[in-house]
């Protein structure tokens, strides 16, 4: 199996599995038990991904590291603030990576999402800018929700709110990707002109 083309159901399981474990553990026990279960589940998901496709997506690695760090702080200090701030840190980091890359004429969207799109330089810039803005908005939204709503509401939003919002946003980018799609025959010439922009 191509490391960039894992089976859709497997990819869905490794991405949503840990979140579902987090949700059910919180519903059955409490946020601290859910945090520990989430940490274990995300490590298991990474191991499963490597065993099956011999590869772990960069976005999954970054997210897992932050989950483990903030999860450990949550459990050791017995302070749920850390796990609630974790999504803000993840979204903020991705927004900074994408936005910072644009300032230097680079697009890191392909590396972040572990896939390569054949887009024109303009397409790359627009797509990267949109995702950077999206992550920034999600960071702000997470801060608003965890600071103003109950823990259970925040957990529900994390699982049943943030995920669908992200999926809808990703689907909404399809017309843009289609509009600026670069045919394989012209990709090499475009890369020569655009330099590293299309490789970001």
PDB file of C-alpha atoms in Angstrom:
ATOM      1  CA  UNK A   1       0.000   0.000   0.000  1.00  0.00           C
ATOM      2  CA  UNK A   2       1.321   3.447  -0.946  1.00  0.00           C
ATOM      3  CA  UNK A   3       2.199   5.382   2.176  1.00  0.00           C
ATOM      4  CA  UNK A   4       0.432   8.432   0.712  1.00  0.00           C
ATOM      5  CA  UNK A   5      -2.676   6.438  -0.181  1.00  0.00           C
ATOM      6  CA  UNK A   6      -3.772   4.442   2.911  1.00  0.00           C
ATOM      7  CA  UNK A   7      -7.160   2.752   2.832  1.00  0.00           C
ATOM      8  CA  UNK A   8      -9.837   5.393   3.592  1.00  0.00           C
ATOM      9  CA  UNK A   9     -11.393   3.317   6.389  1.00  0.00           C
ATOM     10  CA  UNK A  10      -8.013   2.703   8.008  1.00  0.00           C
ATOM     11  CA  UNK A  11      -7.131   6.379   7.777  1.00  0.00           C
ATOM     12  CA  UNK A  12     -10.497   7.300   9.299  1.00  0.00           C
ATOM     13  CA  UNK A  13     -10.010   4.817  12.139  1.00  0.00           C
ATOM     14  CA  UNK A  14      -6.555   6.096  13.074  1.00  0.00           C
ATOM     15  CA  UNK A  15      -7.692   9.715  12.980  1.00  0.00           C
ATOM     16  CA  UNK A  16     -11.086   9.440  14.680  1.00  0.00           C
ATOM     17  CA  UNK A  17     -10.402   6.407  16.877  1.00  0.00           C
ATOM     18  CA  UNK A  18      -8.466   8.288  19.586  1.00  0.00           C
ATOM     19  CA  UNK A  19     -11.109  11.032  19.664  1.00  0.00           C
ATOM     20  CA  UNK A  20     -13.890   8.498  20.164  1.00  0.00           C
ATOM     21  CA  UNK A  21     -11.902   6.873  22.968  1.00  0.00           C
ATOM     22  CA  UNK A  22     -11.521  10.321  24.528  1.00  0.00           C
ATOM     23  CA  UNK A  23     -15.270  10.999  24.235  1.00  0.00           C
ATOM     24  CA  UNK A  24     -16.462   7.698  25.712  1.00  0.00           C
ATOM     25  CA  UNK A  25     -13.886   7.705  28.517  1.00  0.00           C
ATOM     26  CA  UNK A  26     -14.979  11.198  29.522  1.00  0.00           C
ATOM     27  CA  UNK A  27     -18.644  10.186  29.418  1.00  0.00           C
ATOM     28  CA  UNK A  28     -18.013   7.042  31.488  1.00  0.00           C
ATOM     29  CA  UNK A  29     -15.434   8.409  33.935  1.00  0.00           C
ATOM     30  CA  UNK A  30     -13.983  11.930  33.845  1.00  0.00           C
ATOM     31  CA  UNK A  31     -11.671  14.186  31.873  1.00  0.00           C
ATOM     32  CA  UNK A  32      -8.514  12.927  33.559  1.00  0.00           C
ATOM     33  CA  UNK A  33      -9.246   9.288  32.748  1.00  0.00           C
ATOM     34  CA  UNK A  34     -10.207  10.383  29.239  1.00  0.00           C
ATOM     35  CA  UNK A  35      -6.903  12.221  28.884  1.00  0.00           C
ATOM     36  CA  UNK A  36      -4.904   9.139  29.821  1.00  0.00           C
ATOM     37  CA  UNK A  37      -6.957   6.970  27.476  1.00  0.00           C
ATOM     38  CA  UNK A  38      -6.529   9.534  24.695  1.00  0.00           C
ATOM     39  CA  UNK A  39      -2.760   9.499  25.112  1.00  0.00           C
ATOM     40  CA  UNK A  40      -2.642   5.711  24.891  1.00  0.00           C
ATOM     41  CA  UNK A  41      -5.050   5.631  21.928  1.00  0.00           C
ATOM     42  CA  UNK A  42      -3.084   8.173  19.912  1.00  0.00           C
ATOM     43  CA  UNK A  43       0.160   6.244  20.430  1.00  0.00           C
ATOM     44  CA  UNK A  44      -1.585   3.017  19.383  1.00  0.00           C
ATOM     45  CA  UNK A  45      -2.939   4.786  16.287  1.00  0.00           C
ATOM     46  CA  UNK A  46       0.566   5.943  15.313  1.00  0.00           C
ATOM     47  CA  UNK A  47       2.004   2.457  15.810  1.00  0.00           C
ATOM     48  CA  UNK A  48      -0.815   0.934  13.763  1.00  0.00           C
ATOM     49  CA  UNK A  49      -0.222   3.465  10.997  1.00  0.00           C
ATOM     50  CA  UNK A  50       3.467   2.621  10.864  1.00  0.00           C
ATOM     51  CA  UNK A  51       2.878  -1.142  10.948  1.00  0.00           C
ATOM     52  CA  UNK A  52       0.281  -1.041   8.170  1.00  0.00           C
ATOM     53  CA  UNK A  53       1.676   1.585   5.794  1.00  0.00           C
ATOM     54  CA  UNK A  54       5.235   1.955   7.143  1.00  0.00           C
ATOM     55  CA  UNK A  55       4.664   5.669   7.574  1.00  0.00           C
ATOM     56  CA  UNK A  56       3.226   8.157  10.061  1.00  0.00           C
ATOM     57  CA  UNK A  57       1.885  11.456   8.669  1.00  0.00           C
ATOM     58  CA  UNK A  58       3.717  14.568   9.807  1.00  0.00           C
ATOM     59  CA  UNK A  59       0.490  16.153  11.056  1.00  0.00           C
ATOM     60  CA  UNK A  60      -0.198  13.084  13.208  1.00  0.00           C
ATOM     61  CA  UNK A  61       3.305  13.185  14.682  1.00  0.00           C
ATOM     62  CA  UNK A  62       3.083  16.853  15.631  1.00  0.00           C
ATOM     63  CA  UNK A  63      -0.390  16.390  17.112  1.00  0.00           C
ATOM     64  CA  UNK A  64       0.677  13.304  19.073  1.00  0.00           C
ATOM     65  CA  UNK A  65       3.703  15.049  20.580  1.00  0.00           C
ATOM     66  CA  UNK A  66       1.550  17.951  21.760  1.00  0.00           C
ATOM     67  CA  UNK A  67      -1.104  15.560  23.111  1.00  0.00           C
ATOM     68  CA  UNK A  68       1.515  13.630  25.089  1.00  0.00           C
ATOM     69  CA  UNK A  69       3.120  16.781  26.501  1.00  0.00           C
ATOM     70  CA  UNK A  70      -0.100  18.533  27.477  1.00  0.00           C
ATOM     71  CA  UNK A  71      -1.726  15.271  28.536  1.00  0.00           C
ATOM     72  CA  UNK A  72       1.163  14.553  30.891  1.00  0.00           C
ATOM     73  CA  UNK A  73       0.910  18.060  32.366  1.00  0.00           C
ATOM     74  CA  UNK A  74      -2.831  17.552  32.831  1.00  0.00           C
ATOM     75  CA  UNK A  75      -2.362  14.290  34.736  1.00  0.00           C
ATOM     76  CA  UNK A  76       0.716  15.227  36.755  1.00  0.00           C
ATOM     77  CA  UNK A  77      -0.619  18.630  37.842  1.00  0.00           C
ATOM     78  CA  UNK A  78      -4.221  17.406  37.916  1.00  0.00           C
ATOM     79  CA  UNK A  79      -5.239  20.492  35.960  1.00  0.00           C
ATOM     80  CA  UNK A  80      -7.655  20.050  33.057  1.00  0.00           C
ATOM     81  CA  UNK A  81      -6.640  23.427  31.610  1.00  0.00           C
ATOM     82  CA  UNK A  82      -3.662  21.880  29.809  1.00  0.00           C
ATOM     83  CA  UNK A  83      -5.637  19.318  27.790  1.00  0.00           C
ATOM     84  CA  UNK A  84      -8.225  21.982  26.941  1.00  0.00           C
ATOM     85  CA  UNK A  85      -5.532  24.325  25.662  1.00  0.00           C
ATOM     86  CA  UNK A  86      -3.957  21.549  23.578  1.00  0.00           C
ATOM     87  CA  UNK A  87      -6.192  22.095  20.486  1.00  0.00           C
ATOM     88  CA  UNK A  88      -5.406  25.807  20.626  1.00  0.00           C
ATOM     89  CA  UNK A  89      -1.693  25.033  20.561  1.00  0.00           C
ATOM     90  CA  UNK A  90      -2.079  22.559  17.686  1.00  0.00           C
ATOM     91  CA  UNK A  91      -4.207  24.909  15.585  1.00  0.00           C
ATOM     92  CA  UNK A  92      -1.984  27.861  16.417  1.00  0.00           C
ATOM     93  CA  UNK A  93       1.177  25.972  15.476  1.00  0.00           C
ATOM     94  CA  UNK A  94      -0.243  24.861  12.132  1.00  0.00           C
ATOM     95  CA  UNK A  95      -1.455  28.402  11.401  1.00  0.00           C
ATOM     96  CA  UNK A  96       1.994  29.779  12.222  1.00  0.00           C
ATOM     97  CA  UNK A  97       3.776  27.196  10.055  1.00  0.00           C
ATOM     98  CA  UNK A  98       1.549  27.854   7.048  1.00  0.00           C
ATOM     99  CA  UNK A  99       1.356  31.602   7.489  1.00  0.00           C
ATOM    100  CA  UNK A 100       5.078  31.922   8.197  1.00  0.00           C
ATOM    101  CA  UNK A 101       5.884  29.843   5.152  1.00  0.00           C
ATOM    102  CA  UNK A 102       3.866  32.180   2.950  1.00  0.00           C
ATOM    103  CA  UNK A 103       5.911  35.148   4.170  1.00  0.00           C
ATOM    104  CA  UNK A 104       8.983  33.440   2.724  1.00  0.00           C
ATOM    105  CA  UNK A 105       7.257  32.311  -0.459  1.00  0.00           C
ATOM    106  CA  UNK A 106       6.949  28.703   0.672  1.00  0.00           C
ATOM    107  CA  UNK A 107       3.947  26.418   0.999  1.00  0.00           C
ATOM    108  CA  UNK A 108       4.144  23.720   3.652  1.00  0.00           C
ATOM    109  CA  UNK A 109       0.593  22.477   3.173  1.00  0.00           C
ATOM    110  CA  UNK A 110       1.666  19.258   1.390  1.00  0.00           C
ATOM    111  CA  UNK A 111       4.100  18.318   4.157  1.00  0.00           C
ATOM    112  CA  UNK A 112       1.552  19.113   6.848  1.00  0.00           C
ATOM    113  CA  UNK A 113      -1.152  16.976   5.280  1.00  0.00           C
ATOM    114  CA  UNK A 114       1.237  14.286   4.033  1.00  0.00           C
ATOM    115  CA  UNK A 115       0.186  14.547   0.416  1.00  0.00           C
ATOM    116  CA  UNK A 116       1.220  16.330  -2.754  1.00  0.00           C
ATOM    117  CA  UNK A 117      -1.231  18.312  -4.819  1.00  0.00           C
ATOM    118  CA  UNK A 118      -0.356  19.255  -8.366  1.00  0.00           C
ATOM    119  CA  UNK A 119      -1.299  22.922  -8.214  1.00  0.00           C
ATOM    120  CA  UNK A 120      -0.085  26.091  -9.854  1.00  0.00           C
ATOM    121  CA  UNK A 121       1.955  28.468  -7.661  1.00  0.00           C
ATOM    122  CA  UNK A 122      -1.107  30.717  -7.280  1.00  0.00           C
ATOM    123  CA  UNK A 123      -3.205  27.724  -6.258  1.00  0.00           C
ATOM    124  CA  UNK A 124      -0.648  26.766  -3.647  1.00  0.00           C
ATOM    125  CA  UNK A 125      -0.646  30.260  -2.168  1.00  0.00           C
ATOM    126  CA  UNK A 126      -4.429  30.518  -1.987  1.00  0.00           C
ATOM    127  CA  UNK A 127      -4.862  27.032  -0.511  1.00  0.00           C
ATOM    128  CA  UNK A 128      -2.164  27.623   2.081  1.00  0.00           C
ATOM    129  CA  UNK A 129      -3.601  31.016   3.062  1.00  0.00           C
ATOM    130  CA  UNK A 130      -7.069  29.522   3.484  1.00  0.00           C
ATOM    131  CA  UNK A 131      -5.876  26.718   5.728  1.00  0.00           C
ATOM    132  CA  UNK A 132      -3.733  29.086   7.782  1.00  0.00           C
ATOM    133  CA  UNK A 133      -6.764  31.301   8.368  1.00  0.00           C
ATOM    134  CA  UNK A 134      -8.932  28.268   9.140  1.00  0.00           C
ATOM    135  CA  UNK A 135      -6.523  26.995  11.791  1.00  0.00           C
ATOM    136  CA  UNK A 136      -6.343  30.467  13.322  1.00  0.00           C
ATOM    137  CA  UNK A 137     -10.136  30.669  13.542  1.00  0.00           C
ATOM    138  CA  UNK A 138     -10.305  27.188  15.084  1.00  0.00           C
ATOM    139  CA  UNK A 139      -7.704  28.159  17.693  1.00  0.00           C
ATOM    140  CA  UNK A 140      -9.770  31.190  18.696  1.00  0.00           C
ATOM    141  CA  UNK A 141     -12.973  29.127  18.696  1.00  0.00           C
ATOM    142  CA  UNK A 142     -11.451  26.501  20.983  1.00  0.00           C
ATOM    143  CA  UNK A 143     -10.349  29.196  23.412  1.00  0.00           C
ATOM    144  CA  UNK A 144     -13.826  30.710  23.500  1.00  0.00           C
ATOM    145  CA  UNK A 145     -15.552  27.369  24.051  1.00  0.00           C
ATOM    146  CA  UNK A 146     -13.372  25.920  26.787  1.00  0.00           C
ATOM    147  CA  UNK A 147     -13.332  29.205  28.674  1.00  0.00           C
ATOM    148  CA  UNK A 148     -17.091  29.803  28.518  1.00  0.00           C
ATOM    149  CA  UNK A 149     -18.671  26.336  28.394  1.00  0.00           C
ATOM    150  CA  UNK A 150     -18.689  23.206  30.546  1.00  0.00           C
ATOM    151  CA  UNK A 151     -16.118  20.439  30.184  1.00  0.00           C
ATOM    152  CA  UNK A 152     -18.674  18.070  28.671  1.00  0.00           C
ATOM    153  CA  UNK A 153     -19.709  20.705  26.125  1.00  0.00           C
ATOM    154  CA  UNK A 154     -16.066  21.237  25.176  1.00  0.00           C
ATOM    155  CA  UNK A 155     -15.480  17.497  24.758  1.00  0.00           C
ATOM    156  CA  UNK A 156     -18.581  17.197  22.574  1.00  0.00           C
ATOM    157  CA  UNK A 157     -17.417  20.105  20.447  1.00  0.00           C
ATOM    158  CA  UNK A 158     -13.922  18.622  20.111  1.00  0.00           C
ATOM    159  CA  UNK A 159     -15.318  15.325  18.821  1.00  0.00           C
ATOM    160  CA  UNK A 160     -18.581  16.201  17.090  1.00  0.00           C
ATOM    161  CA  UNK A 161     -17.978  19.846  16.237  1.00  0.00           C
ATOM    162  CA  UNK A 162     -14.368  20.441  15.248  1.00  0.00           C
ATOM    163  CA  UNK A 163     -14.088  17.269  13.151  1.00  0.00           C
ATOM    164  CA  UNK A 164     -17.174  17.930  10.948  1.00  0.00           C
ATOM    165  CA  UNK A 165     -16.197  21.594  10.588  1.00  0.00           C
ATOM    166  CA  UNK A 166     -12.742  20.562   9.372  1.00  0.00           C
ATOM    167  CA  UNK A 167     -14.177  18.022   6.942  1.00  0.00           C
ATOM    168  CA  UNK A 168     -16.648  20.541   5.512  1.00  0.00           C
ATOM    169  CA  UNK A 169     -13.886  23.109   5.114  1.00  0.00           C
ATOM    170  CA  UNK A 170     -11.626  20.582   3.369  1.00  0.00           C
ATOM    171  CA  UNK A 171     -14.402  19.590   0.960  1.00  0.00           C
ATOM    172  CA  UNK A 172     -15.086  23.259   0.283  1.00  0.00           C
ATOM    173  CA  UNK A 173     -11.514  23.584  -1.050  1.00  0.00           C
ATOM    174  CA  UNK A 174     -12.107  21.073  -3.846  1.00  0.00           C
ATOM    175  CA  UNK A 175     -13.293  23.679  -6.391  1.00  0.00           C
ATOM    176  CA  UNK A 176     -10.122  25.693  -5.741  1.00  0.00           C
ATOM    177  CA  UNK A 177      -7.915  22.638  -6.188  1.00  0.00           C
ATOM    178  CA  UNK A 178      -9.740  21.715  -9.375  1.00  0.00           C
ATOM    179  CA  UNK A 179      -9.434  25.257 -10.730  1.00  0.00           C
ATOM    180  CA  UNK A 180      -5.681  25.423 -10.153  1.00  0.00           C
ATOM    181  CA  UNK A 181      -4.919  21.767 -10.830  1.00  0.00           C
ATOM    182  CA  UNK A 182      -1.715  21.269 -12.777  1.00  0.00           C
ATOM    183  CA  UNK A 183      -1.655  18.452 -15.315  1.00  0.00           C
ATOM    184  CA  UNK A 184       1.261  15.990 -14.961  1.00  0.00           C
ATOM    185  CA  UNK A 185       2.551  16.940 -18.394  1.00  0.00           C
ATOM    186  CA  UNK A 186       3.120  20.534 -17.329  1.00  0.00           C
ATOM    187  CA  UNK A 187       4.080  19.893 -13.711  1.00  0.00           C
ATOM    188  CA  UNK A 188       7.812  19.623 -14.339  1.00  0.00           C
ATOM    189  CA  UNK A 189       7.918  22.901 -16.267  1.00  0.00           C
ATOM    190  CA  UNK A 190       5.898  24.661 -13.580  1.00  0.00           C
ATOM    191  CA  UNK A 191       8.179  23.398 -10.813  1.00  0.00           C
ATOM    192  CA  UNK A 192      11.181  24.766 -12.691  1.00  0.00           C
ATOM    193  CA  UNK A 193       9.520  28.186 -12.780  1.00  0.00           C
ATOM    194  CA  UNK A 194       8.062  28.159  -9.291  1.00  0.00           C
ATOM    195  CA  UNK A 195      11.087  26.670  -7.516  1.00  0.00           C
ATOM    196  CA  UNK A 196      10.247  25.273  -4.128  1.00  0.00           C
ATOM    197  CA  UNK A 197       6.805  26.836  -3.850  1.00  0.00           C
ATOM    198  CA  UNK A 198       4.996  23.821  -5.284  1.00  0.00           C
ATOM    199  CA  UNK A 199       7.160  21.456  -3.235  1.00  0.00           C
ATOM    200  CA  UNK A 200       6.570  23.150   0.116  1.00  0.00           C
TER     201      UNK A 200
END
